[in-house]
Amino acid sequence: HVLLVGDPGTSKSQILQYVHKIAPRGVYTSGKSSSAVGLTAYVTRDPDSKQLVLQSGALILSDGGVCCIDEFDKMADATRSVLHEVMVRFHSSYFNQAYVSAARTSILAAANPVGSKYIRKPPLALKHLKAGPFS
């Protein structure tokens, strides 16, 4: 799994669009408009048979491929927490573990830094080093 973080306008979205097109099973989604249900699966009624059916979300559809999530920083915390099970166990469960769907997918996400501006600071270890006799 990879998270791209950079200033706005640094072509993160274009990289995600390109990867989802060349991947064997690539799915592109926006974190801003995604929900936990839309990423995993949801139940709907079939209009013809009137039976309940399980519809796959972006992570299930990209099984064996890559799921590209743009605007990851704008995704709700509840939606982001759904990704944890998929990233660790490579499956998604529904209705208190009654149904399990395979989600052997890699996640490529892009986000803007906090405040939409990347601030390069020296690492914490370097800030606390004292100047020696050779500096």
JSON list of C-alpha atoms in Angstrom, two decimals:
[
{"chain": "A", "resi": 1, "resn": "HIS", "atom": "CA", "xyz": [0.00, 0.00, 0.00]},
{"chain": "A", "resi": 2, "resn": "VAL", "atom": "CA", "xyz": [1.28, 3.47, -0.89]},
{"chain": "A", "resi": 3, "resn": "LEU", "atom": "CA", "xyz": [0.22, 6.94, 0.24]},
{"chain": "A", "resi": 4, "resn": "LEU", "atom": "CA", "xyz": [1.34, 9.88, -1.91]},
{"chain": "A", "resi": 5, "resn": "VAL", "atom": "CA", "xyz": [1.43, 13.19, -0.01]},
{"chain": "A", "resi": 6, "resn": "GLY", "atom": "CA", "xyz": [2.31, 16.43, -1.74]},
{"chain": "A", "resi": 7, "resn": "ASP", "atom": "CA", "xyz": [1.32, 20.00, -2.37]},
{"chain": "A", "resi": 8, "resn": "PRO", "atom": "CA", "xyz": [-1.81, 20.65, -4.44]},
{"chain": "A", "resi": 9, "resn": "GLY", "atom": "CA", "xyz": [-1.06, 20.71, -8.15]},
{"chain": "A", "resi": 10, "resn": "THR", "atom": "CA", "xyz": [1.79, 18.17, -8.06]},
{"chain": "A", "resi": 11, "resn": "SER", "atom": "CA", "xyz": [0.02, 15.66, -10.35]},
{"chain": "A", "resi": 12, "resn": "LYS", "atom": "CA", "xyz": [-0.91, 13.13, -7.67]},
{"chain": "A", "resi": 13, "resn": "SER", "atom": "CA", "xyz": [-4.36, 12.65, -9.24]},
{"chain": "A", "resi": 14, "resn": "GLN", "atom": "CA", "xyz": [-2.86, 12.13, -12.70]},
{"chain": "A", "resi": 15, "resn": "ILE", "atom": "CA", "xyz": [-0.57, 9.41, -11.33]},
{"chain": "A", "resi": 16, "resn": "LEU", "atom": "CA", "xyz": [-3.58, 7.65, -9.79]},
{"chain": "A", "resi": 17, "resn": "GLN", "atom": "CA", "xyz": [-5.57, 7.95, -13.03]},
{"chain": "A", "resi": 18, "resn": "TYR", "atom": "CA", "xyz": [-2.69, 6.46, -15.02]},
{"chain": "A", "resi": 19, "resn": "VAL", "atom": "CA", "xyz": [-2.13, 3.56, -12.59]},
{"chain": "A", "resi": 20, "resn": "HIS", "atom": "CA", "xyz": [-5.81, 2.62, -12.53]},
{"chain": "A", "resi": 21, "resn": "LYS", "atom": "CA", "xyz": [-5.83, 2.52, -16.35]},
{"chain": "A", "resi": 22, "resn": "ILE", "atom": "CA", "xyz": [-2.78, 0.28, -16.71]},
{"chain": "A", "resi": 23, "resn": "ALA", "atom": "CA", "xyz": [-3.52, -2.05, -13.77]},
{"chain": "A", "resi": 24, "resn": "PRO", "atom": "CA", "xyz": [-5.21, -5.35, -14.68]},
{"chain": "A", "resi": 25, "resn": "ARG", "atom": "CA", "xyz": [-8.05, -4.67, -12.24]},
{"chain": "A", "resi": 26, "resn": "GLY", "atom": "CA", "xyz": [-7.81, -1.02, -11.35]},
{"chain": "A", "resi": 27, "resn": "VAL", "atom": "CA", "xyz": [-10.57, 1.02, -9.72]},
{"chain": "A", "resi": 28, "resn": "TYR", "atom": "CA", "xyz": [-10.42, 4.79, -9.17]},
{"chain": "A", "resi": 29, "resn": "THR", "atom": "CA", "xyz": [-12.49, 6.49, -6.48]},
{"chain": "A", "resi": 30, "resn": "SER", "atom": "CA", "xyz": [-12.51, 9.81, -4.69]},
{"chain": "A", "resi": 31, "resn": "GLY", "atom": "CA", "xyz": [-12.17, 9.87, -0.91]},
{"chain": "A", "resi": 32, "resn": "LYS", "atom": "CA", "xyz": [-14.27, 13.02, -0.76]},
{"chain": "A", "resi": 33, "resn": "SER", "atom": "CA", "xyz": [-17.39, 11.28, -2.08]},
{"chain": "A", "resi": 34, "resn": "SER", "atom": "CA", "xyz": [-16.68, 7.74, -0.79]},
{"chain": "A", "resi": 35, "resn": "SER", "atom": "CA", "xyz": [-18.51, 6.05, 2.03]},
{"chain": "A", "resi": 36, "resn": "ALA", "atom": "CA", "xyz": [-17.66, 2.88, 3.94]},
{"chain": "A", "resi": 37, "resn": "VAL", "atom": "CA", "xyz": [-20.48, 1.12, 2.12]},
{"chain": "A", "resi": 38, "resn": "GLY", "atom": "CA", "xyz": [-19.31, 2.31, -1.28]},
{"chain": "A", "resi": 39, "resn": "LEU", "atom": "CA", "xyz": [-15.80, 1.05, -0.65]},
{"chain": "A", "resi": 40, "resn": "THR", "atom": "CA", "xyz": [-16.78, -2.42, 0.56]},
{"chain": "A", "resi": 41, "resn": "ALA", "atom": "CA", "xyz": [-20.29, -3.66, -0.31]},
{"chain": "A", "resi": 42, "resn": "TYR", "atom": "CA", "xyz": [-23.95, -2.92, 0.21]},
{"chain": "A", "resi": 43, "resn": "VAL", "atom": "CA", "xyz": [-27.26, -4.74, 0.02]},
{"chain": "A", "resi": 44, "resn": "THR", "atom": "CA", "xyz": [-29.87, -3.72, -2.52]},
{"chain": "A", "resi": 45, "resn": "ARG", "atom": "CA", "xyz": [-33.06, -5.21, -3.92]},
{"chain": "A", "resi": 46, "resn": "ASP", "atom": "CA", "xyz": [-32.96, -6.63, -7.45]},
{"chain": "A", "resi": 47, "resn": "PRO", "atom": "CA", "xyz": [-35.69, -4.89, -9.49]},
{"chain": "A", "resi": 48, "resn": "ASP", "atom": "CA", "xyz": [-36.54, -8.03, -11.49]},
{"chain": "A", "resi": 49, "resn": "SER", "atom": "CA", "xyz": [-36.52, -10.80, -8.88]},
{"chain": "A", "resi": 50, "resn": "LYS", "atom": "CA", "xyz": [-37.23, -8.56, -5.84]},
{"chain": "A", "resi": 51, "resn": "GLN", "atom": "CA", "xyz": [-34.56, -10.49, -3.90]},
{"chain": "A", "resi": 52, "resn": "LEU", "atom": "CA", "xyz": [-31.81, -8.93, -1.82]},
{"chain": "A", "resi": 53, "resn": "VAL", "atom": "CA", "xyz": [-28.42, -8.95, -3.52]},
{"chain": "A", "resi": 54, "resn": "LEU", "atom": "CA", "xyz": [-24.96, -7.95, -2.32]},
{"chain": "A", "resi": 55, "resn": "GLN", "atom": "CA", "xyz": [-23.37, -5.27, -4.54]},
{"chain": "A", "resi": 56, "resn": "SER", "atom": "CA", "xyz": [-19.58, -4.98, -4.56]},
{"chain": "A", "resi": 57, "resn": "GLY", "atom": "CA", "xyz": [-17.79, -1.74, -3.75]},
{"chain": "A", "resi": 58, "resn": "ALA", "atom": "CA", "xyz": [-14.50, -0.36, -5.04]},
{"chain": "A", "resi": 59, "resn": "LEU", "atom": "CA", "xyz": [-12.23, -2.51, -2.85]},
{"chain": "A", "resi": 60, "resn": "ILE", "atom": "CA", "xyz": [-14.02, -5.75, -3.78]},
{"chain": "A", "resi": 61, "resn": "LEU", "atom": "CA", "xyz": [-14.11, -4.86, -7.49]},
{"chain": "A", "resi": 62, "resn": "SER", "atom": "CA", "xyz": [-10.34, -4.26, -7.48]},
{"chain": "A", "resi": 63, "resn": "ASP", "atom": "CA", "xyz": [-9.60, -7.73, -6.03]},
{"chain": "A", "resi": 64, "resn": "GLY", "atom": "CA", "xyz": [-6.30, -8.85, -7.54]},
{"chain": "A", "resi": 65, "resn": "GLY", "atom": "CA", "xyz": [-5.47, -5.32, -8.69]},
{"chain": "A", "resi": 66, "resn": "VAL", "atom": "CA", "xyz": [-5.13, -1.83, -7.31]},
{"chain": "A", "resi": 67, "resn": "CYS", "atom": "CA", "xyz": [-7.66, 0.55, -5.77]},
{"chain": "A", "resi": 68, "resn": "CYS", "atom": "CA", "xyz": [-6.69, 4.19, -6.31]},
{"chain": "A", "resi": 69, "resn": "ILE", "atom": "CA", "xyz": [-8.19, 6.57, -3.74]},
{"chain": "A", "resi": 70, "resn": "ASP", "atom": "CA", "xyz": [-7.81, 10.28, -4.47]},
{"chain": "A", "resi": 71, "resn": "GLU", "atom": "CA", "xyz": [-8.36, 13.03, -1.87]},
{"chain": "A", "resi": 72, "resn": "PHE", "atom": "CA", "xyz": [-7.61, 10.61, 0.97]},
{"chain": "A", "resi": 73, "resn": "ASP", "atom": "CA", "xyz": [-7.25, 13.53, 3.40]},
{"chain": "A", "resi": 74, "resn": "LYS", "atom": "CA", "xyz": [-10.88, 14.55, 2.81]},
{"chain": "A", "resi": 75, "resn": "MET", "atom": "CA", "xyz": [-12.24, 11.07, 3.61]},
{"chain": "A", "resi": 76, "resn": "ALA", "atom": "CA", "xyz": [-14.28, 10.73, 6.81]},
{"chain": "A", "resi": 77, "resn": "ASP", "atom": "CA", "xyz": [-12.56, 8.93, 9.70]},
{"chain": "A", "resi": 78, "resn": "ALA", "atom": "CA", "xyz": [-15.29, 6.26, 9.81]},
{"chain": "A", "resi": 79, "resn": "THR", "atom": "CA", "xyz": [-14.76, 5.54, 6.12]},
{"chain": "A", "resi": 80, "resn": "ARG", "atom": "CA", "xyz": [-10.99, 5.41, 6.54]},
{"chain": "A", "resi": 81, "resn": "SER", "atom": "CA", "xyz": [-11.31, 2.92, 9.40]},
{"chain": "A", "resi": 82, "resn": "VAL", "atom": "CA", "xyz": [-13.04, 0.44, 7.06]},
{"chain": "A", "resi": 83, "resn": "LEU", "atom": "CA", "xyz": [-9.83, 0.25, 5.03]},
{"chain": "A", "resi": 84, "resn": "HIS", "atom": "CA", "xyz": [-7.92, -1.17, 8.00]},
{"chain": "A", "resi": 85, "resn": "GLU", "atom": "CA", "xyz": [-9.51, -4.64, 7.81]},
{"chain": "A", "resi": 86, "resn": "VAL", "atom": "CA", "xyz": [-8.96, -4.83, 4.05]},
{"chain": "A", "resi": 87, "resn": "MET", "atom": "CA", "xyz": [-5.35, -3.65, 4.29]},
{"chain": "A", "resi": 88, "resn": "VAL", "atom": "CA", "xyz": [-4.43, -6.11, 7.05]},
{"chain": "A", "resi": 89, "resn": "ARG", "atom": "CA", "xyz": [-6.57, -9.20, 6.38]},
{"chain": "A", "resi": 90, "resn": "PHE", "atom": "CA", "xyz": [-7.26, -8.81, 2.63]},
{"chain": "A", "resi": 91, "resn": "HIS", "atom": "CA", "xyz": [-10.97, -9.42, 3.10]},
{"chain": "A", "resi": 92, "resn": "SER", "atom": "CA", "xyz": [-14.03, -7.47, 4.11]},
{"chain": "A", "resi": 93, "resn": "SER", "atom": "CA", "xyz": [-16.77, -8.82, 6.39]},
{"chain": "A", "resi": 94, "resn": "TYR", "atom": "CA", "xyz": [-20.39, -7.72, 6.69]},
{"chain": "A", "resi": 95, "resn": "PHE", "atom": "CA", "xyz": [-23.26, -8.21, 9.10]},
{"chain": "A", "resi": 96, "resn": "ASN", "atom": "CA", "xyz": [-21.14, -9.26, 12.10]},
{"chain": "A", "resi": 97, "resn": "GLN", "atom": "CA", "xyz": [-18.90, -11.64, 10.15]},
{"chain": "A", "resi": 98, "resn": "ALA", "atom": "CA", "xyz": [-21.83, -13.44, 8.47]},
{"chain": "A", "resi": 99, "resn": "TYR", "atom": "CA", "xyz": [-20.47, -12.67, 4.97]},
{"chain": "A", "resi": 100, "resn": "VAL", "atom": "CA", "xyz": [-16.86, -12.33, 3.91]},
{"chain": "A", "resi": 101, "resn": "SER", "atom": "CA", "xyz": [-15.63, -11.06, 0.53]},
{"chain": "A", "resi": 102, "resn": "ALA", "atom": "CA", "xyz": [-12.07, -11.35, -0.73]},
{"chain": "A", "resi": 103, "resn": "ALA", "atom": "CA", "xyz": [-10.31, -8.05, -1.23]},
{"chain": "A", "resi": 104, "resn": "ARG", "atom": "CA", "xyz": [-6.74, -8.95, -2.14]},
{"chain": "A", "resi": 105, "resn": "THR", "atom": "CA", "xyz": [-6.09, -5.46, -3.41]},
{"chain": "A", "resi": 106, "resn": "SER", "atom": "CA", "xyz": [-3.30, -2.96, -3.17]},
{"chain": "A", "resi": 107, "resn": "ILE", "atom": "CA", "xyz": [-4.26, 0.56, -2.17]},
{"chain": "A", "resi": 108, "resn": "LEU", "atom": "CA", "xyz": [-2.67, 3.60, -3.79]},
{"chain": "A", "resi": 109, "resn": "ALA", "atom": "CA", "xyz": [-3.90, 6.80, -2.16]},
{"chain": "A", "resi": 110, "resn": "ALA", "atom": "CA", "xyz": [-3.12, 10.48, -2.64]},
{"chain": "A", "resi": 111, "resn": "ALA", "atom": "CA", "xyz": [-3.56, 13.26, -0.11]},
{"chain": "A", "resi": 112, "resn": "ASN", "atom": "CA", "xyz": [-2.67, 16.87, 0.52]},
{"chain": "A", "resi": 113, "resn": "PRO", "atom": "CA", "xyz": [-0.66, 17.69, 3.65]},
{"chain": "A", "resi": 114, "resn": "VAL", "atom": "CA", "xyz": [-2.27, 19.35, 6.64]},
{"chain": "A", "resi": 115, "resn": "GLY", "atom": "CA", "xyz": [-2.94, 22.96, 5.75]},
{"chain": "A", "resi": 116, "resn": "SER", "atom": "CA", "xyz": [-2.42, 22.12, 2.04]},
{"chain": "A", "resi": 117, "resn": "LYS", "atom": "CA", "xyz": [1.25, 23.08, 2.29]},
{"chain": "A", "resi": 118, "resn": "TYR", "atom": "CA", "xyz": [4.14, 20.66, 2.78]},
{"chain": "A", "resi": 119, "resn": "ILE", "atom": "CA", "xyz": [6.52, 22.02, 5.44]},
{"chain": "A", "resi": 120, "resn": "ARG", "atom": "CA", "xyz": [9.93, 20.45, 5.35]},
{"chain": "A", "resi": 121, "resn": "LYS", "atom": "CA", "xyz": [11.40, 20.32, 8.83]},
{"chain": "A", "resi": 122, "resn": "PRO", "atom": "CA", "xyz": [14.55, 18.55, 9.94]},
{"chain": "A", "resi": 123, "resn": "PRO", "atom": "CA", "xyz": [13.95, 15.15, 11.54]},
{"chain": "A", "resi": 124, "resn": "LEU", "atom": "CA", "xyz": [13.39, 15.16, 15.29]},
{"chain": "A", "resi": 125, "resn": "ALA", "atom": "CA", "xyz": [16.72, 13.43, 15.92]},
{"chain": "A", "resi": 126, "resn": "LEU", "atom": "CA", "xyz": [18.64, 16.19, 14.15]},
{"chain": "A", "resi": 127, "resn": "LYS", "atom": "CA", "xyz": [16.90, 18.96, 16.07]},
{"chain": "A", "resi": 128, "resn": "HIS", "atom": "CA", "xyz": [18.15, 17.65, 19.41]},
{"chain": "A", "resi": 129, "resn": "LEU", "atom": "CA", "xyz": [21.78, 17.01, 18.45]},
{"chain": "A", "resi": 130, "resn": "LYS", "atom": "CA", "xyz": [24.19, 19.42, 20.04]},
{"chain": "A", "resi": 131, "resn": "ALA", "atom": "CA", "xyz": [26.95, 20.99, 18.04]},
{"chain": "A", "resi": 132, "resn": "GLY", "atom": "CA", "xyz": [30.23, 19.18, 18.53]},
{"chain": "A", "resi": 133, "resn": "PRO", "atom": "CA", "xyz": [33.81, 20.46, 18.29]},
{"chain": "A", "resi": 134, "resn": "PHE", "atom": "CA", "xyz": [33.95, 19.67, 14.54]},
{"chain": "A", "resi": 135, "resn": "SER", "atom": "CA", "xyz": [30.77, 21.50, 13.50]}
]
